[in-house]
């Protein structure tokens, strides 16, 4: 099966050796994604709900570039720096996935790559027509 690497052009992708998303056959794996705006700055500093919304928009964009959509997502993994924010982050997740209902988990981590980042989300998608 052909492997398609999806890049966003950020300077750290080649440094760390990763892709925003990878598609192999019917599977699309989206890397840990944060609330980075088109200008490279974090959207919603101090606001976990706004960060989750931007993060999920970034995931949606990566999926589209790989030929997938949110409806194809079967699993998400949510990392938060404060588990007390679970309802805010969960509400944002629900706005994107309330009808799709992927398997998911949310875990608290001690920190993410930058102190202003409060949320990071991964997504796995399956395209049944490509199987």
Short mmCIF file of N, CA and C in Angstrom, two decimals:
data_model
loop_
_atom_site.label_atom_id
_atom_site.label_comp_id
_atom_site.label_asym_id
_atom_site.label_seq_id
_atom_site.Cartn_x
_atom_site.Cartn_y
_atom_site.Cartn_z
N UNK A 1 0.83 -1.18 0.00
CA UNK A 1 0.00 0.00 0.00
C UNK A 1 0.88 1.24 0.00
N UNK A 2 0.40 2.25 -0.67
CA UNK A 2 1.13 3.51 -0.74
C UNK A 2 1.05 4.25 0.59
N UNK A 3 2.16 4.84 0.98
CA UNK A 3 2.21 5.68 2.19
C UNK A 3 2.21 7.13 1.74
N UNK A 4 1.32 7.92 2.34
CA UNK A 4 1.24 9.35 2.04
C UNK A 4 1.51 10.11 3.33
N UNK A 5 2.58 10.89 3.36
CA UNK A 5 2.88 11.74 4.50
C UNK A 5 2.29 13.12 4.26
N UNK A 6 1.55 13.62 5.23
CA UNK A 6 0.94 14.93 5.16
C UNK A 6 1.74 15.86 6.06
N UNK A 7 2.31 16.91 5.49
CA UNK A 7 3.09 17.88 6.25
C UNK A 7 2.34 19.21 6.30
N UNK A 8 2.64 20.01 7.30
CA UNK A 8 2.05 21.34 7.39
C UNK A 8 3.08 22.42 7.08
N UNK A 9 4.34 22.01 6.93
CA UNK A 9 5.38 22.97 6.60
C UNK A 9 5.99 23.67 7.80
N UNK A 10 5.67 23.21 9.00
CA UNK A 10 6.27 23.82 10.17
C UNK A 10 7.75 23.46 10.24
N UNK A 11 8.56 24.32 10.83
CA UNK A 11 10.01 24.05 10.85
C UNK A 11 10.38 22.86 11.73
N UNK A 12 9.53 22.49 12.68
CA UNK A 12 9.91 21.41 13.60
C UNK A 12 9.58 20.02 13.06
N UNK A 13 8.77 19.91 12.01
CA UNK A 13 8.48 18.58 11.45
C UNK A 13 9.75 17.86 10.97
N UNK A 14 10.61 18.51 10.15
CA UNK A 14 11.82 17.81 9.73
C UNK A 14 12.83 17.63 10.87
N UNK A 15 12.84 18.55 11.81
CA UNK A 15 13.77 18.44 12.94
C UNK A 15 13.44 17.22 13.78
N UNK A 16 12.15 17.06 14.11
CA UNK A 16 11.72 15.94 14.96
C UNK A 16 11.43 14.69 14.13
N UNK A 17 11.36 14.83 12.81
CA UNK A 17 11.15 13.67 11.94
C UNK A 17 9.75 13.10 12.02
N UNK A 18 8.73 13.94 11.88
CA UNK A 18 7.35 13.44 11.91
C UNK A 18 6.51 14.14 10.86
N UNK A 19 5.33 13.59 10.63
CA UNK A 19 4.34 14.16 9.72
C UNK A 19 3.11 14.54 10.53
N UNK A 20 2.37 15.53 10.08
CA UNK A 20 1.11 15.89 10.73
C UNK A 20 0.16 14.71 10.68
N UNK A 21 0.15 14.04 9.53
CA UNK A 21 -0.70 12.85 9.38
C UNK A 21 -0.01 11.90 8.41
N UNK A 22 -0.36 10.63 8.53
CA UNK A 22 0.14 9.61 7.61
C UNK A 22 -1.06 8.76 7.19
N UNK A 23 -1.17 8.54 5.87
CA UNK A 23 -2.22 7.66 5.36
C UNK A 23 -1.57 6.46 4.70
N UNK A 24 -2.01 5.30 5.11
CA UNK A 24 -1.61 4.05 4.47
C UNK A 24 -2.90 3.26 4.24
N UNK A 25 -3.23 3.08 2.97
CA UNK A 25 -4.48 2.39 2.64
C UNK A 25 -5.67 3.10 3.25
N UNK A 26 -6.50 2.36 3.98
CA UNK A 26 -7.71 2.96 4.54
C UNK A 26 -7.48 3.68 5.87
N UNK A 27 -6.26 3.68 6.37
CA UNK A 27 -5.97 4.26 7.69
C UNK A 27 -5.31 5.62 7.58
N UNK A 28 -5.76 6.55 8.43
CA UNK A 28 -5.12 7.86 8.57
C UNK A 28 -4.84 8.06 10.05
N UNK A 29 -3.57 8.32 10.35
CA UNK A 29 -3.16 8.60 11.74
C UNK A 29 -2.75 10.07 11.80
N UNK A 30 -3.38 10.82 12.70
CA UNK A 30 -3.04 12.23 12.86
C UNK A 30 -2.21 12.38 14.13
N UNK A 31 -1.04 12.98 13.99
CA UNK A 31 -0.13 13.20 15.11
C UNK A 31 -0.77 14.07 16.19
N UNK A 32 -0.14 14.07 17.35
CA UNK A 32 -0.56 14.98 18.40
C UNK A 32 -0.61 16.39 17.84
N UNK A 33 -1.77 17.02 17.98
CA UNK A 33 -2.05 18.31 17.35
C UNK A 33 -2.43 19.31 18.44
N UNK A 34 -1.97 20.54 18.27
CA UNK A 34 -2.27 21.59 19.24
C UNK A 34 -3.01 22.74 18.57
N UNK A 35 -3.25 23.79 19.34
CA UNK A 35 -4.05 24.93 18.89
C UNK A 35 -3.22 25.97 18.16
N UNK A 36 -2.39 25.53 17.24
CA UNK A 36 -1.56 26.45 16.49
C UNK A 36 -2.38 27.09 15.39
N UNK A 37 -2.33 28.42 15.31
CA UNK A 37 -3.03 29.13 14.25
C UNK A 37 -2.19 29.19 12.99
N UNK A 38 -2.74 29.75 11.94
CA UNK A 38 -2.03 29.83 10.66
C UNK A 38 -0.77 30.69 10.74
N UNK A 39 -0.71 31.55 11.75
CA UNK A 39 0.47 32.39 11.94
C UNK A 39 1.55 31.72 12.79
N UNK A 40 1.28 30.46 13.21
CA UNK A 40 2.24 29.71 14.01
C UNK A 40 2.14 29.97 15.50
N UNK A 41 1.23 30.85 15.91
CA UNK A 41 1.06 31.16 17.33
C UNK A 41 -0.07 30.33 17.92
N UNK A 42 -0.02 30.14 19.24
CA UNK A 42 -1.05 29.37 19.92
C UNK A 42 -2.31 30.20 20.04
N UNK A 43 -3.43 29.62 19.64
CA UNK A 43 -4.74 30.25 19.74
C UNK A 43 -5.31 29.92 21.12
N UNK A 44 -5.92 30.90 21.77
CA UNK A 44 -6.62 30.66 23.03
C UNK A 44 -5.71 30.43 24.22
N UNK A 45 -4.64 31.17 24.32
CA UNK A 45 -3.73 31.03 25.46
C UNK A 45 -4.53 31.21 26.75
N UNK A 46 -4.41 30.23 27.65
CA UNK A 46 -5.12 30.27 28.92
C UNK A 46 -6.55 29.75 28.88
N UNK A 47 -7.03 29.36 27.70
CA UNK A 47 -8.43 28.93 27.53
C UNK A 47 -8.47 27.52 26.93
N UNK A 48 -8.67 26.49 27.75
CA UNK A 48 -8.64 25.12 27.23
C UNK A 48 -9.75 24.82 26.22
N UNK A 49 -10.92 25.43 26.37
CA UNK A 49 -12.01 25.21 25.41
C UNK A 49 -11.62 25.74 24.03
N UNK A 50 -11.15 26.97 23.97
CA UNK A 50 -10.74 27.57 22.69
C UNK A 50 -9.59 26.80 22.08
N UNK A 51 -8.65 26.36 22.90
CA UNK A 51 -7.54 25.56 22.38
C UNK A 51 -8.03 24.24 21.80
N UNK A 52 -8.98 23.60 22.47
CA UNK A 52 -9.51 22.33 21.96
C UNK A 52 -10.22 22.54 20.63
N UNK A 53 -10.99 23.61 20.52
CA UNK A 53 -11.69 23.92 19.26
C UNK A 53 -10.68 24.10 18.13
N UNK A 54 -9.64 24.91 18.35
CA UNK A 54 -8.64 25.14 17.30
C UNK A 54 -7.90 23.85 16.96
N UNK A 55 -7.59 23.08 17.98
CA UNK A 55 -6.90 21.80 17.76
C UNK A 55 -7.74 20.89 16.88
N UNK A 56 -9.02 20.79 17.16
CA UNK A 56 -9.90 19.92 16.38
C UNK A 56 -10.08 20.45 14.95
N UNK A 57 -10.08 21.76 14.76
CA UNK A 57 -10.10 22.33 13.41
C UNK A 57 -8.82 21.95 12.66
N UNK A 58 -7.69 21.97 13.36
CA UNK A 58 -6.42 21.58 12.74
C UNK A 58 -6.43 20.11 12.36
N UNK A 59 -7.01 19.28 13.21
CA UNK A 59 -7.14 17.85 12.89
C UNK A 59 -8.05 17.66 11.68
N UNK A 60 -9.16 18.38 11.65
CA UNK A 60 -10.08 18.29 10.51
C UNK A 60 -9.37 18.65 9.21
N UNK A 61 -8.53 19.66 9.25
CA UNK A 61 -7.78 20.09 8.07
C UNK A 61 -6.78 19.01 7.64
N UNK A 62 -6.08 18.42 8.60
CA UNK A 62 -5.12 17.36 8.27
C UNK A 62 -5.83 16.15 7.67
N UNK A 63 -6.98 15.81 8.23
CA UNK A 63 -7.76 14.68 7.68
C UNK A 63 -8.17 14.97 6.24
N UNK A 64 -8.64 16.18 5.98
CA UNK A 64 -9.07 16.54 4.63
C UNK A 64 -7.91 16.41 3.64
N UNK A 65 -6.72 16.83 4.05
CA UNK A 65 -5.55 16.72 3.17
C UNK A 65 -5.19 15.27 2.90
N UNK A 66 -5.62 14.37 3.78
CA UNK A 66 -5.35 12.94 3.60
C UNK A 66 -6.53 12.23 2.94
N UNK A 67 -7.56 12.98 2.54
CA UNK A 67 -8.71 12.39 1.88
C UNK A 67 -9.74 11.82 2.84
N UNK A 68 -9.72 12.27 4.09
CA UNK A 68 -10.65 11.77 5.11
C UNK A 68 -11.44 12.93 5.68
N UNK A 69 -12.34 12.60 6.60
CA UNK A 69 -13.18 13.60 7.25
C UNK A 69 -13.37 13.21 8.71
N UNK A 70 -13.91 14.12 9.48
CA UNK A 70 -14.18 13.80 10.89
C UNK A 70 -15.06 12.56 11.02
N UNK A 71 -15.97 12.36 10.10
CA UNK A 71 -16.86 11.19 10.15
C UNK A 71 -16.10 9.87 10.08
N UNK A 72 -14.85 9.90 9.60
CA UNK A 72 -14.03 8.70 9.50
C UNK A 72 -13.22 8.42 10.77
N UNK A 73 -13.26 9.33 11.74
CA UNK A 73 -12.46 9.17 12.95
C UNK A 73 -13.05 8.07 13.83
N UNK A 74 -12.19 7.12 14.21
CA UNK A 74 -12.61 6.01 15.06
C UNK A 74 -12.00 6.10 16.46
N UNK A 75 -10.97 6.95 16.63
CA UNK A 75 -10.30 7.04 17.93
C UNK A 75 -9.66 8.40 18.09
N UNK A 76 -9.81 8.99 19.27
CA UNK A 76 -9.07 10.19 19.62
C UNK A 76 -8.40 9.97 20.97
N UNK A 77 -7.29 10.66 21.15
CA UNK A 77 -6.59 10.66 22.44
C UNK A 77 -6.36 12.11 22.80
N UNK A 78 -6.81 12.48 23.98
CA UNK A 78 -6.74 13.87 24.43
C UNK A 78 -5.78 13.96 25.61
N UNK A 79 -4.84 14.88 25.49
CA UNK A 79 -3.88 15.13 26.57
C UNK A 79 -4.12 16.55 27.07
N UNK A 80 -4.30 16.68 28.38
CA UNK A 80 -4.53 17.98 28.99
C UNK A 80 -3.51 18.19 30.12
N UNK A 81 -3.16 19.43 30.36
CA UNK A 81 -2.23 19.71 31.45
C UNK A 81 -2.95 19.89 32.78
N UNK A 82 -4.28 19.97 32.74
CA UNK A 82 -5.08 20.07 33.97
C UNK A 82 -6.37 19.30 33.77
N UNK A 83 -6.50 18.17 34.40
CA UNK A 83 -7.68 17.32 34.21
C UNK A 83 -8.96 18.00 34.69
N UNK A 84 -8.82 19.02 35.53
CA UNK A 84 -10.00 19.78 35.95
C UNK A 84 -10.67 20.50 34.77
N UNK A 85 -9.95 20.61 33.66
CA UNK A 85 -10.50 21.23 32.44
C UNK A 85 -11.27 20.23 31.58
N UNK A 86 -11.48 19.01 32.08
CA UNK A 86 -12.07 17.96 31.25
C UNK A 86 -13.42 18.35 30.66
N UNK A 87 -14.25 19.06 31.42
CA UNK A 87 -15.57 19.41 30.88
C UNK A 87 -15.47 20.41 29.73
N UNK A 88 -14.59 21.39 29.84
CA UNK A 88 -14.40 22.37 28.77
C UNK A 88 -13.86 21.70 27.51
N UNK A 89 -12.85 20.88 27.69
CA UNK A 89 -12.25 20.18 26.55
C UNK A 89 -13.23 19.15 26.00
N UNK A 90 -13.91 18.44 26.89
CA UNK A 90 -14.91 17.46 26.46
C UNK A 90 -16.05 18.10 25.69
N UNK A 91 -16.48 19.29 26.11
CA UNK A 91 -17.56 20.00 25.40
C UNK A 91 -17.12 20.33 23.97
N UNK A 92 -15.88 20.80 23.83
CA UNK A 92 -15.37 21.10 22.48
C UNK A 92 -15.32 19.82 21.64
N UNK A 93 -14.81 18.73 22.22
CA UNK A 93 -14.75 17.45 21.52
C UNK A 93 -16.16 17.03 21.09
N UNK A 94 -17.12 17.19 21.97
CA UNK A 94 -18.50 16.83 21.67
C UNK A 94 -19.10 17.65 20.54
N UNK A 95 -18.69 18.90 20.41
CA UNK A 95 -19.20 19.74 19.32
C UNK A 95 -18.77 19.21 17.96
N UNK A 96 -17.64 18.54 17.90
CA UNK A 96 -17.16 17.96 16.65
C UNK A 96 -17.60 16.51 16.47
N UNK A 97 -17.75 15.78 17.57
CA UNK A 97 -17.92 14.33 17.48
C UNK A 97 -19.20 13.78 18.12
N UNK A 98 -20.17 14.63 18.45
CA UNK A 98 -21.36 14.13 19.16
C UNK A 98 -22.12 13.07 18.38
N UNK A 99 -22.13 13.15 17.07
CA UNK A 99 -22.82 12.15 16.26
C UNK A 99 -21.91 11.04 15.78
N UNK A 100 -20.60 11.27 15.81
CA UNK A 100 -19.63 10.29 15.32
C UNK A 100 -19.24 9.32 16.43
N UNK A 101 -19.03 9.86 17.60
CA UNK A 101 -18.75 9.10 18.83
C UNK A 101 -17.57 8.13 18.71
N UNK A 102 -16.36 8.64 18.40
CA UNK A 102 -15.20 7.76 18.35
C UNK A 102 -14.83 7.28 19.75
N UNK A 103 -14.10 6.19 19.82
CA UNK A 103 -13.49 5.79 21.09
C UNK A 103 -12.52 6.91 21.46
N UNK A 104 -12.43 7.21 22.74
CA UNK A 104 -11.54 8.30 23.15
C UNK A 104 -11.01 8.09 24.55
N UNK A 105 -9.98 8.80 24.85
CA UNK A 105 -9.46 8.85 26.21
C UNK A 105 -8.95 10.26 26.45
N UNK A 106 -8.94 10.64 27.72
CA UNK A 106 -8.38 11.94 28.11
C UNK A 106 -7.49 11.69 29.32
N UNK A 107 -6.26 12.13 29.22
CA UNK A 107 -5.33 11.94 30.33
C UNK A 107 -4.63 13.26 30.64
N UNK A 108 -4.30 13.43 31.90
CA UNK A 108 -3.53 14.58 32.33
C UNK A 108 -2.04 14.26 32.19
N UNK A 109 -1.31 15.21 31.64
CA UNK A 109 0.14 15.09 31.53
C UNK A 109 0.76 16.26 32.29
N UNK A 110 2.00 16.08 32.72
CA UNK A 110 2.63 17.13 33.52
C UNK A 110 2.89 18.40 32.72
N UNK A 111 3.16 18.24 31.43
CA UNK A 111 3.31 19.41 30.57
C UNK A 111 3.35 18.98 29.12
N UNK A 112 3.16 19.95 28.25
CA UNK A 112 3.26 19.72 26.81
C UNK A 112 4.47 20.52 26.31
N UNK A 113 4.67 20.57 25.01
CA UNK A 113 5.91 21.11 24.46
C UNK A 113 6.16 22.58 24.77
N UNK A 114 5.10 23.31 25.04
CA UNK A 114 5.23 24.73 25.36
C UNK A 114 4.28 25.05 26.52
N UNK A 115 4.67 25.91 27.44
CA UNK A 115 3.83 26.14 28.62
C UNK A 115 2.44 26.69 28.33
N UNK A 116 2.27 27.41 27.21
CA UNK A 116 0.94 27.96 26.92
C UNK A 116 -0.01 26.93 26.30
N UNK A 117 0.51 25.77 25.92
CA UNK A 117 -0.33 24.73 25.33
C UNK A 117 -0.96 23.91 26.45
N UNK A 118 -2.30 23.89 26.46
CA UNK A 118 -3.06 23.20 27.50
C UNK A 118 -3.65 21.88 27.01
N UNK A 119 -3.76 21.71 25.69
CA UNK A 119 -4.45 20.56 25.09
C UNK A 119 -3.67 20.07 23.87
N UNK A 120 -3.57 18.76 23.74
CA UNK A 120 -3.03 18.14 22.53
C UNK A 120 -3.92 16.94 22.23
N UNK A 121 -4.26 16.76 20.95
CA UNK A 121 -5.18 15.68 20.57
C UNK A 121 -4.60 14.92 19.38
N UNK A 122 -4.73 13.59 19.43
CA UNK A 122 -4.40 12.70 18.31
C UNK A 122 -5.70 12.13 17.76
N UNK A 123 -5.68 11.71 16.51
CA UNK A 123 -6.87 11.09 15.92
C UNK A 123 -6.47 9.99 14.95
N UNK A 124 -7.26 8.92 14.94
CA UNK A 124 -7.09 7.82 13.99
C UNK A 124 -8.39 7.71 13.19
N UNK A 125 -8.25 7.61 11.89
CA UNK A 125 -9.42 7.51 11.02
C UNK A 125 -9.32 6.29 10.12
N UNK A 126 -10.46 5.78 9.73
CA UNK A 126 -10.55 4.63 8.83
C UNK A 126 -11.49 4.98 7.69
N UNK A 127 -11.05 4.72 6.46
CA UNK A 127 -11.86 4.99 5.28
C UNK A 127 -12.31 3.66 4.69
N UNK A 128 -13.52 3.22 4.98
CA UNK A 128 -13.94 1.87 4.57
C UNK A 128 -13.90 1.65 3.06
N UNK A 129 -14.14 2.70 2.27
CA UNK A 129 -14.13 2.54 0.81
C UNK A 129 -12.73 2.34 0.26
N UNK A 130 -11.71 2.65 1.07
CA UNK A 130 -10.33 2.47 0.63
C UNK A 130 -9.75 1.12 1.07
N UNK A 131 -10.55 0.37 1.82
CA UNK A 131 -10.06 -0.92 2.36
C UNK A 131 -9.98 -1.97 1.28
#
